CSV table of N, CA, C and O in Angstrom, one decimal:
chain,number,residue,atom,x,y,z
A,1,UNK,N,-0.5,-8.7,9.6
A,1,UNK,CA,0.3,-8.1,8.6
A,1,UNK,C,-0.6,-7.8,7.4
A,1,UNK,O,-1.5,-8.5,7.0
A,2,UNK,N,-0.2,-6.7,6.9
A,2,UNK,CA,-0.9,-6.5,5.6
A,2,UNK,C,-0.1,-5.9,4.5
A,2,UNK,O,0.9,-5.1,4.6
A,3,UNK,N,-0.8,-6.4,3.4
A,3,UNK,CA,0.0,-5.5,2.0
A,3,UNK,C,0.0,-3.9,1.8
A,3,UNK,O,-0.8,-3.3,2.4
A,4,UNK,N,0.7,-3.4,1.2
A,4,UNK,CA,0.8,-2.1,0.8
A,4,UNK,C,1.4,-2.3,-0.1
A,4,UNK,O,2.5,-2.9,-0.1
A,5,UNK,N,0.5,-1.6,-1.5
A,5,UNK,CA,1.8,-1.8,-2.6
A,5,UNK,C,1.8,-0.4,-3.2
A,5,UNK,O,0.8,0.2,-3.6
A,6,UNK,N,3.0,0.2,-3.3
A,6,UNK,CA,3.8,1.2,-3.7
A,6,UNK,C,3.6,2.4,-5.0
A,6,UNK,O,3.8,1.7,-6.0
A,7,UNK,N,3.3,3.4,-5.4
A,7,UNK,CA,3.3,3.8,-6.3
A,7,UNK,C,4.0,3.0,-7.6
A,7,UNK,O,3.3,2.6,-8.6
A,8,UNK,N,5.4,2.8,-7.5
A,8,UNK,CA,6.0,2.0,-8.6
A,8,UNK,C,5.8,0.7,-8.9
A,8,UNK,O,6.5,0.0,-9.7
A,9,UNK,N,4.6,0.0,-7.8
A,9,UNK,CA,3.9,-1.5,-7.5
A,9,UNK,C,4.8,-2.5,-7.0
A,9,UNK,O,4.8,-3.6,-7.4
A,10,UNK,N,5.9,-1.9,-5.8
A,10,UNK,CA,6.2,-2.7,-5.2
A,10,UNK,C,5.4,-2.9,-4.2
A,10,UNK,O,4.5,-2.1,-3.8
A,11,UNK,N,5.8,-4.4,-3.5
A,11,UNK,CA,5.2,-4.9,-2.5
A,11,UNK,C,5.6,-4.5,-0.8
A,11,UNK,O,6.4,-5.3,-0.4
A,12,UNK,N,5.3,-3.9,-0.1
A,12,UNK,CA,5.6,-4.0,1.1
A,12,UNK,C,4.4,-4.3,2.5
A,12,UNK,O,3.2,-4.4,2.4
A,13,UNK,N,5.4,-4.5,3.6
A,13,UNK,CA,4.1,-5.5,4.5
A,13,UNK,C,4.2,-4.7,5.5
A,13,UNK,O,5.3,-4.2,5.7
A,14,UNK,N,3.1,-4.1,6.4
A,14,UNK,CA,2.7,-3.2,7.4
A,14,UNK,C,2.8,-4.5,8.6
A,14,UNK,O,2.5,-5.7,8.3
A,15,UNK,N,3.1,-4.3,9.4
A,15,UNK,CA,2.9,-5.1,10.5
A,15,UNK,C,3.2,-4.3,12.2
A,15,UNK,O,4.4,-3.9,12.2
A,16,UNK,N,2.5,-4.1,13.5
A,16,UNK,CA,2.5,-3.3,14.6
A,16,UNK,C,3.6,-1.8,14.3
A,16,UNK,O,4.6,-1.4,14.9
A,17,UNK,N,3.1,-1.3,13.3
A,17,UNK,CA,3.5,0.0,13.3
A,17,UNK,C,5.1,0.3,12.0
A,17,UNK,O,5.7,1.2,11.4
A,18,UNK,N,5.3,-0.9,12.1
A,18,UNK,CA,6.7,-1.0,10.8
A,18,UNK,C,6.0,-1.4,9.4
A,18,UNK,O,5.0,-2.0,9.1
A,19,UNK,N,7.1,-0.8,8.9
A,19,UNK,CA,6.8,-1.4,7.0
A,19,UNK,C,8.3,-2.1,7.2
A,19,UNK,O,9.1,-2.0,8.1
A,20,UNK,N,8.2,-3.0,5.7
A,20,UNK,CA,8.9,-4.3,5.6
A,20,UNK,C,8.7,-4.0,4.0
A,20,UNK,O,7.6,-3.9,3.4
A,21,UNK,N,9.8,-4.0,3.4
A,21,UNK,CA,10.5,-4.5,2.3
A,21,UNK,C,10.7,-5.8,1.5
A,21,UNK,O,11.8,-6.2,1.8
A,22,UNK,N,10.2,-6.7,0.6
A,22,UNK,CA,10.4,-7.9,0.3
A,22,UNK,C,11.7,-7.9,-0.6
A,22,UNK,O,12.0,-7.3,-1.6
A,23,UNK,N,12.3,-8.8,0.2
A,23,UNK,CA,13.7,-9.0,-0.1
A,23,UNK,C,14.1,-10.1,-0.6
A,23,UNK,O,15.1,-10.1,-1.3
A,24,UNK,N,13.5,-11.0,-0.2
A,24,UNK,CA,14.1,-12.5,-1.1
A,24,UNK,C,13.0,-13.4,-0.7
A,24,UNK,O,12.7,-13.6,0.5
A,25,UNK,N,12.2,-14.1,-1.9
A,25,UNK,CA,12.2,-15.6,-2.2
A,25,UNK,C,12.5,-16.8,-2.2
A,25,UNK,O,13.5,-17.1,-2.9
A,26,UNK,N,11.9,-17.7,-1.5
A,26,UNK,CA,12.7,-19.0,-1.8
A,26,UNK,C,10.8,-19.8,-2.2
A,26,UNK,O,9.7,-19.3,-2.5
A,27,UNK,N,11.5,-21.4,-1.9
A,27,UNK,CA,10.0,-22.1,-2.2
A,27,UNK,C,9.0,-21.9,-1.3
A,27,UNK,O,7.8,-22.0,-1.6
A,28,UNK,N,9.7,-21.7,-0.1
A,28,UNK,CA,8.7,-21.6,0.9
A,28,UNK,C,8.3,-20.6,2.3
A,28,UNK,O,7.4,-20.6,3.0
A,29,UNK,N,9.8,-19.3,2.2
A,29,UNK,CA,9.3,-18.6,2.4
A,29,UNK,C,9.2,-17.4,1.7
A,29,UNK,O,9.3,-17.4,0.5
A,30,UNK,N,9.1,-16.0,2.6
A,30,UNK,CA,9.6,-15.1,1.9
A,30,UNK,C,10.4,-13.9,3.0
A,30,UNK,O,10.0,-13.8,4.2
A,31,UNK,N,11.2,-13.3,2.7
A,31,UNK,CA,12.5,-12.6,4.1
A,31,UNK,C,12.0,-10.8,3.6
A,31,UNK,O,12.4,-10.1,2.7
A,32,UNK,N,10.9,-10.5,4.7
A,32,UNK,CA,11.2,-9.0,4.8
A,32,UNK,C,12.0,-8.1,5.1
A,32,UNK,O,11.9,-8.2,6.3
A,33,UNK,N,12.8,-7.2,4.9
A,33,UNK,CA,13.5,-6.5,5.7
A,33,UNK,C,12.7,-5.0,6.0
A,33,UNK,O,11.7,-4.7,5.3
A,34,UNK,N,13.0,-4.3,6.8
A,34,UNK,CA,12.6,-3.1,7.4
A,34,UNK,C,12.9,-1.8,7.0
A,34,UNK,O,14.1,-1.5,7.0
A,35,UNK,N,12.1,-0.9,6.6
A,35,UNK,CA,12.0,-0.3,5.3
A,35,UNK,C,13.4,0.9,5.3
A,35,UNK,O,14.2,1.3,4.5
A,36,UNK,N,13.2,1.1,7.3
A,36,UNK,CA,14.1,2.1,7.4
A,36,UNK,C,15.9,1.4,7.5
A,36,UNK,O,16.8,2.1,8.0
A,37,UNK,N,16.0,0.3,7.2
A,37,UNK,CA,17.5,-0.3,6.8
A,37,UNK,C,18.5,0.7,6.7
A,37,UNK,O,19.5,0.9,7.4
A,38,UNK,N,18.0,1.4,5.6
A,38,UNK,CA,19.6,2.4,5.1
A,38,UNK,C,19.5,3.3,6.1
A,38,UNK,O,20.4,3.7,6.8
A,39,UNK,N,18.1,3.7,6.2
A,39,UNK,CA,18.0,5.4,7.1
A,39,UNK,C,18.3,5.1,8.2
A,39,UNK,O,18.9,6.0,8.8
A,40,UNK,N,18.0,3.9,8.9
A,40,UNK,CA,18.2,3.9,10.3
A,40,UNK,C,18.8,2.4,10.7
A,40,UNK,O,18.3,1.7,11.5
A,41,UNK,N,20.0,2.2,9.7
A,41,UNK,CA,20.8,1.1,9.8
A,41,UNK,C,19.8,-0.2,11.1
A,41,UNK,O,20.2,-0.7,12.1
A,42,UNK,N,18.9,-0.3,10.6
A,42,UNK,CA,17.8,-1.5,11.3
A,42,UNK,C,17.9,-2.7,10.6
A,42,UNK,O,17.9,-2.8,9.4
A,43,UNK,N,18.1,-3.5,11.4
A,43,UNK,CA,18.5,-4.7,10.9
A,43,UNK,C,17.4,-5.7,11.2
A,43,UNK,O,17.5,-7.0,11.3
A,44,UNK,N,16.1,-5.0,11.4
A,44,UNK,CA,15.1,-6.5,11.9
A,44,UNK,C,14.9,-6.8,10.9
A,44,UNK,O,15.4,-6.2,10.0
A,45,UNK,N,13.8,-8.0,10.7
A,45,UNK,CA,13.4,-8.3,9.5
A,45,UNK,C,12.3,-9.5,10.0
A,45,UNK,O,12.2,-10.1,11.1
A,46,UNK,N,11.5,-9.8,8.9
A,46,UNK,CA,10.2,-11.3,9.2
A,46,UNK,C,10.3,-12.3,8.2
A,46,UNK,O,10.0,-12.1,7.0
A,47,UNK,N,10.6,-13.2,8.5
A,47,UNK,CA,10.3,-14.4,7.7
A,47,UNK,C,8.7,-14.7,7.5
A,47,UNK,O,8.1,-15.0,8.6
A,48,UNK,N,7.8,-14.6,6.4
A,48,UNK,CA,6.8,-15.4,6.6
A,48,UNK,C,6.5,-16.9,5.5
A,48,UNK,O,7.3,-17.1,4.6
A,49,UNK,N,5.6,-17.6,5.7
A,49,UNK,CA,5.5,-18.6,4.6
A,49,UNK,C,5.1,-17.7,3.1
A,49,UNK,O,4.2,-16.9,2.9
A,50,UNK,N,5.8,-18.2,2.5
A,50,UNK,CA,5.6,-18.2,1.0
A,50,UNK,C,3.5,-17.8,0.8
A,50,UNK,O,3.2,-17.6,-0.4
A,51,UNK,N,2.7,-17.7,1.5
A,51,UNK,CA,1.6,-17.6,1.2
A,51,UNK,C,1.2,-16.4,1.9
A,51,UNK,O,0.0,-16.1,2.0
A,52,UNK,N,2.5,-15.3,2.9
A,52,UNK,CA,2.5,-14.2,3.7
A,52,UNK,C,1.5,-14.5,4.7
A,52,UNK,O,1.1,-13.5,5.4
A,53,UNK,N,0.9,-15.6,4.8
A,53,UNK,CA,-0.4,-15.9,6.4
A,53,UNK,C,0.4,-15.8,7.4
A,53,UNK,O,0.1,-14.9,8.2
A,54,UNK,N,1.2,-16.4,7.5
A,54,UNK,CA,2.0,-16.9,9.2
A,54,UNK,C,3.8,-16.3,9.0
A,54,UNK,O,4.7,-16.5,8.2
A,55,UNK,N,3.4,-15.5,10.3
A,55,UNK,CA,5.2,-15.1,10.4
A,55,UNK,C,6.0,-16.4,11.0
A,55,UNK,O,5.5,-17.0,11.9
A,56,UNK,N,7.3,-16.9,10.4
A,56,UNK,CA,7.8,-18.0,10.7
A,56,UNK,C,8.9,-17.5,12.0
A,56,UNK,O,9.1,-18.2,13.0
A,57,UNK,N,9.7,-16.1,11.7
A,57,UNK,CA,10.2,-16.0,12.4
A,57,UNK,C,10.3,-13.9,12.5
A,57,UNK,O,9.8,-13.3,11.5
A,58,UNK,N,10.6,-13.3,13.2
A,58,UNK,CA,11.1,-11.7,13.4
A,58,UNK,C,12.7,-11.8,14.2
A,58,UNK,O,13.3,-12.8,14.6
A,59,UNK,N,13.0,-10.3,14.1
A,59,UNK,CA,14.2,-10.3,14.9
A,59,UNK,C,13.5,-8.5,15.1
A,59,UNK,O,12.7,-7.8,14.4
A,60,UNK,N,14.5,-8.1,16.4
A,60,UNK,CA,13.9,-6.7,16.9
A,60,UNK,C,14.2,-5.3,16.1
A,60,UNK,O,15.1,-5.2,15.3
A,61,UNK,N,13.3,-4.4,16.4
A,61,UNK,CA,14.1,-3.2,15.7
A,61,UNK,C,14.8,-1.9,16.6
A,61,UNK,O,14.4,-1.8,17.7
A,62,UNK,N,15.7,-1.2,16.0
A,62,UNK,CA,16.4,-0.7,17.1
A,62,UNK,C,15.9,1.3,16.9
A,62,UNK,O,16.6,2.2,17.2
A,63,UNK,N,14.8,1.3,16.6
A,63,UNK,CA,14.1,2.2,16.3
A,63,UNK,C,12.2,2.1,16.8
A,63,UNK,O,11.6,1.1,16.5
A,64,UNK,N,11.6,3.1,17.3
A,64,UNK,CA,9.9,3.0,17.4
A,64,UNK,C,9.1,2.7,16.0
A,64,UNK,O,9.3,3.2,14.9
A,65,UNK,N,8.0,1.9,16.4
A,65,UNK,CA,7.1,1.8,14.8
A,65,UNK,C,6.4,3.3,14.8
A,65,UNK,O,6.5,4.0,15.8
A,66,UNK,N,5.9,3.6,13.8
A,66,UNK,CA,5.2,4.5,13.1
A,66,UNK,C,3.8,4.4,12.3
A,66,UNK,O,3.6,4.2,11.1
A,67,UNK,N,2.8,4.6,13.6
A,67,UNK,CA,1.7,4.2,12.7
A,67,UNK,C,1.0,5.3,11.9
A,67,UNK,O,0.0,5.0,11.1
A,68,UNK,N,1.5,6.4,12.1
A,68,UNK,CA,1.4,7.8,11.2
A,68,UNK,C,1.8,7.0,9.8
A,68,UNK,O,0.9,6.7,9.1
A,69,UNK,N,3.0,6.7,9.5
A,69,UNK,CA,3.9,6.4,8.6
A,69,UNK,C,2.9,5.4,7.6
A,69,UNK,O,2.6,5.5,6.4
A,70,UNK,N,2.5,4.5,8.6
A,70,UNK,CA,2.0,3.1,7.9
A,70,UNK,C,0.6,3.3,7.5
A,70,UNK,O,0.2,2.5,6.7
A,71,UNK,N,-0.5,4.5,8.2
A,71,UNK,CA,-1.5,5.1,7.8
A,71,UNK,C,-1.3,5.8,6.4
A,71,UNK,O,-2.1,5.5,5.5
A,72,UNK,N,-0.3,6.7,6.3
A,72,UNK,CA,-0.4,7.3,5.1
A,72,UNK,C,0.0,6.8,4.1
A,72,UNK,O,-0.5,7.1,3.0
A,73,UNK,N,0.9,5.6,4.3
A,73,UNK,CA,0.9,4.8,2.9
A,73,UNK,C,-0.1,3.7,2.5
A,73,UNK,O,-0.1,3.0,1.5
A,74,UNK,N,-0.6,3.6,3.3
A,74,UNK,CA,-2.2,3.2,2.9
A,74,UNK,C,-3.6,4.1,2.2
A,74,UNK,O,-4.5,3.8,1.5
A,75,UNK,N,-3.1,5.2,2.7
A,75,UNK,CA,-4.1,6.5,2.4
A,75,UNK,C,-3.8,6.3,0.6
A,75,UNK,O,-4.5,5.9,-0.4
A,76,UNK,N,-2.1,7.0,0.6
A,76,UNK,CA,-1.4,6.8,-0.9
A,76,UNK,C,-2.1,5.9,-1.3
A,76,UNK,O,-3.1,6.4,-1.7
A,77,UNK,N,-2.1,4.7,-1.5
A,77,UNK,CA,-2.4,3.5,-2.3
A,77,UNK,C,-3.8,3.4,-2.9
A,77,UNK,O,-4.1,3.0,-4.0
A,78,UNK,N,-4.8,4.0,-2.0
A,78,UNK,CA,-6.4,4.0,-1.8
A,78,UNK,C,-6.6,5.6,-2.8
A,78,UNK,O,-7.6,5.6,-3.5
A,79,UNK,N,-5.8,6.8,-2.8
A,79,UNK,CA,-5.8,7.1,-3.5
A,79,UNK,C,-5.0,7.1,-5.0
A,79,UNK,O,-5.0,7.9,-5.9
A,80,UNK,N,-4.4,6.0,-4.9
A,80,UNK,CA,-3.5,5.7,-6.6
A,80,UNK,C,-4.6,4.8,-7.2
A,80,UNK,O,-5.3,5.3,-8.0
A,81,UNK,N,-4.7,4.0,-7.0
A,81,UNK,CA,-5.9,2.9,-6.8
A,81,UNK,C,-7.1,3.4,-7.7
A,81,UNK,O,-7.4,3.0,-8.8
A,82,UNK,N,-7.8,4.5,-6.8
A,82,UNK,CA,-8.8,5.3,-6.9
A,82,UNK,C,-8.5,6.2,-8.7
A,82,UNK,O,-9.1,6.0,-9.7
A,83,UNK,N,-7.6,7.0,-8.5
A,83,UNK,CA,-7.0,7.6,-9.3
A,83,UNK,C,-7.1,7.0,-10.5
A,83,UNK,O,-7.5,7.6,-11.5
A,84,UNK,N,-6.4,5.6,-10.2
A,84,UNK,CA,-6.3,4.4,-12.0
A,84,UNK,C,-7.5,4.3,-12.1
A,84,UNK,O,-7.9,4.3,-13.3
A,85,UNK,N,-8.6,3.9,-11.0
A,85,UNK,CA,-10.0,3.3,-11.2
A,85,UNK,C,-10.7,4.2,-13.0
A,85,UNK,O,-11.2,3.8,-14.1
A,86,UNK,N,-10.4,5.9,-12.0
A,86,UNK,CA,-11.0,6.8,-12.7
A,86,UNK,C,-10.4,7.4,-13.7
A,86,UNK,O,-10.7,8.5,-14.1
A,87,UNK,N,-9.2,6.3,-14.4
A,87,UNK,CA,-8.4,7.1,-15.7
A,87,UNK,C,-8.0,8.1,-15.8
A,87,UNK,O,-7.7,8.5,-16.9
A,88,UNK,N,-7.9,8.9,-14.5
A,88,UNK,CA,-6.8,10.5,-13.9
A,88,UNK,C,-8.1,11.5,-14.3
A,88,UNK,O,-7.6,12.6,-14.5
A,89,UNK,N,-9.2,11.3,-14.5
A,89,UNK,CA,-10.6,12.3,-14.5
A,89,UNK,C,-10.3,12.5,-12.9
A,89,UNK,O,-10.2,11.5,-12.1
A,90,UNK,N,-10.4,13.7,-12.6
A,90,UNK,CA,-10.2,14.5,-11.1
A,90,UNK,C,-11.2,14.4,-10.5
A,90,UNK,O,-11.3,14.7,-9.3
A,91,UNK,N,-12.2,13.9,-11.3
A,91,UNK,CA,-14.0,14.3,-10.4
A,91,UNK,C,-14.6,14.2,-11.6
A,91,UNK,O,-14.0,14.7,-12.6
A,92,UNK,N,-15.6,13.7,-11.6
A,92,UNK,CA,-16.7,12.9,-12.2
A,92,UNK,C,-17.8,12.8,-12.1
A,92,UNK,O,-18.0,11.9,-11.3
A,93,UNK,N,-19.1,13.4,-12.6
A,93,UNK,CA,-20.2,13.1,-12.0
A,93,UNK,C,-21.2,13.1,-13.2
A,93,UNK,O,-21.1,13.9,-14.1
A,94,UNK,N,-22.2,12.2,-13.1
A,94,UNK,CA,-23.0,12.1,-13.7
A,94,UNK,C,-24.5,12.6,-13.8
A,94,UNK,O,-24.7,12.2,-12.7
A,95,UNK,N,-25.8,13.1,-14.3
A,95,UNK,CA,-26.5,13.2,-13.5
A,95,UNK,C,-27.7,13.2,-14.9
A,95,UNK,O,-27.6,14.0,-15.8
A,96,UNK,N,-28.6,12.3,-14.8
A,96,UNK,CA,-29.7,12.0,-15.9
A,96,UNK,C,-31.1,13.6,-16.1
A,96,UNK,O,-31.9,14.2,-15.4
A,97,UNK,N,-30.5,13.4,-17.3
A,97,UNK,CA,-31.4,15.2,-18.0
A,97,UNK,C,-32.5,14.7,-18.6
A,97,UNK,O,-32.6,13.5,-19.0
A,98,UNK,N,-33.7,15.7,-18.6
A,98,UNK,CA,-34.0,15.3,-19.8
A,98,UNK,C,-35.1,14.2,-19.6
A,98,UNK,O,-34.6,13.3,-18.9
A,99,UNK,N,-36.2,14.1,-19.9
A,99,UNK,CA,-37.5,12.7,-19.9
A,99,UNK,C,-36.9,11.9,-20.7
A,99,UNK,O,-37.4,10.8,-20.6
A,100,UNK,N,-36.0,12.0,-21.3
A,100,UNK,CA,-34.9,10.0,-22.1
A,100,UNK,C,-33.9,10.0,-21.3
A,100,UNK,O,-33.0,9.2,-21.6
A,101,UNK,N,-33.8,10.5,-20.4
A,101,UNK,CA,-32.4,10.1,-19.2
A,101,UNK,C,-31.2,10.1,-20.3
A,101,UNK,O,-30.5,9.0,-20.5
A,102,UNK,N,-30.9,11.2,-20.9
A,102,UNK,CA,-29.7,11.1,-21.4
A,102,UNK,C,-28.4,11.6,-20.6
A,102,UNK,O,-28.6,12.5,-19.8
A,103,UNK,N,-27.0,11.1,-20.7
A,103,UNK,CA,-26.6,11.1,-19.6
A,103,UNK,C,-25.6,12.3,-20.0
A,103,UNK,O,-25.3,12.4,-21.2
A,104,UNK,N,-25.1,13.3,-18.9
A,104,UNK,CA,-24.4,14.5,-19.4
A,104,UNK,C,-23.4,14.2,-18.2
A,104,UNK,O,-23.7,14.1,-17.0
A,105,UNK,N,-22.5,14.2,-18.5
A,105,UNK,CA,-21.1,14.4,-17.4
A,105,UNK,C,-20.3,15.5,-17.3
A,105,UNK,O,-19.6,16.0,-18.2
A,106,UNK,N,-20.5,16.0,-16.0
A,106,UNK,CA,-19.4,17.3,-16.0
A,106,UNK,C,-18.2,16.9,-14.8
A,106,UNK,O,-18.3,16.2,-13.8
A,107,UNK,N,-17.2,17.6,-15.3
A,107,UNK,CA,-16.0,17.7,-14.8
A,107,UNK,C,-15.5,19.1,-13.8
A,107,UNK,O,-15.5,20.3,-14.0
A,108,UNK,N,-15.3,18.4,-12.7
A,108,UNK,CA,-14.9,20.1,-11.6
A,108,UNK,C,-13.7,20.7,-12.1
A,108,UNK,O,-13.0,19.9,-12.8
A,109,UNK,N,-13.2,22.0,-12.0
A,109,UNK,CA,-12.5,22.6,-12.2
A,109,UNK,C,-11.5,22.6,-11.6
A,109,UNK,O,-10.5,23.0,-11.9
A,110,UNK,N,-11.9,22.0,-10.2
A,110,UNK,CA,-10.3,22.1,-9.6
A,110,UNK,C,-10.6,21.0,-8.6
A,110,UNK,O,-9.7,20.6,-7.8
């Protein structure tokens, strides 16, 4: 399982092809549910420990996983991520002028 967190920084868990929704806390664990719930009335869900290492328990889904699905919102994230890194500057580059290496930055146009 792995994290994916969301444009609006929620948390969700990728695991063999499904996303999972965090839905409730307790002390010791935590209850995912399955993202497509509403869309495709899916009722599975994973329990893991409170530290998300070890699944404690699953139940099935009545729908195929989607590893297209679970790729692109990893892609999303790696470019939101990227995006914040670079303070929404689209492209960036640097390149040393000049015998005092003074530094000049230009920006692409598109």
């Amino acid at each position: 399982m792995e994290i994916i967190t969301t444009s609006a920084g929620k948390k969700r868990r990728a695991h063999n092809g499904f996303v999972y929704t965090m839905k409730k806390t307790s002390k010791s664990t935590i209850r995912w549910e399955c993202s497509q719930r509403a869309a495709k009335s899916c009722k599975s869900a994973v329990v893991t420990d409170i530290n998300m290492t070890t699944i404690n328990s699953t139940t099935s889904h009545n729908h195929e996983g989607d590893q297209f699905h679970v790729e692109a919102m990893k892609l999303r994230e790696d470019i939101l991520s990227t995006a914040t890194a670079n303070r929404g500057h689209r492209h960036r580059q640097q390149r040393a002028t000049g015998a005092d290496n003074r530094q000049q930055t230009y920006h692409s146009s598109g």
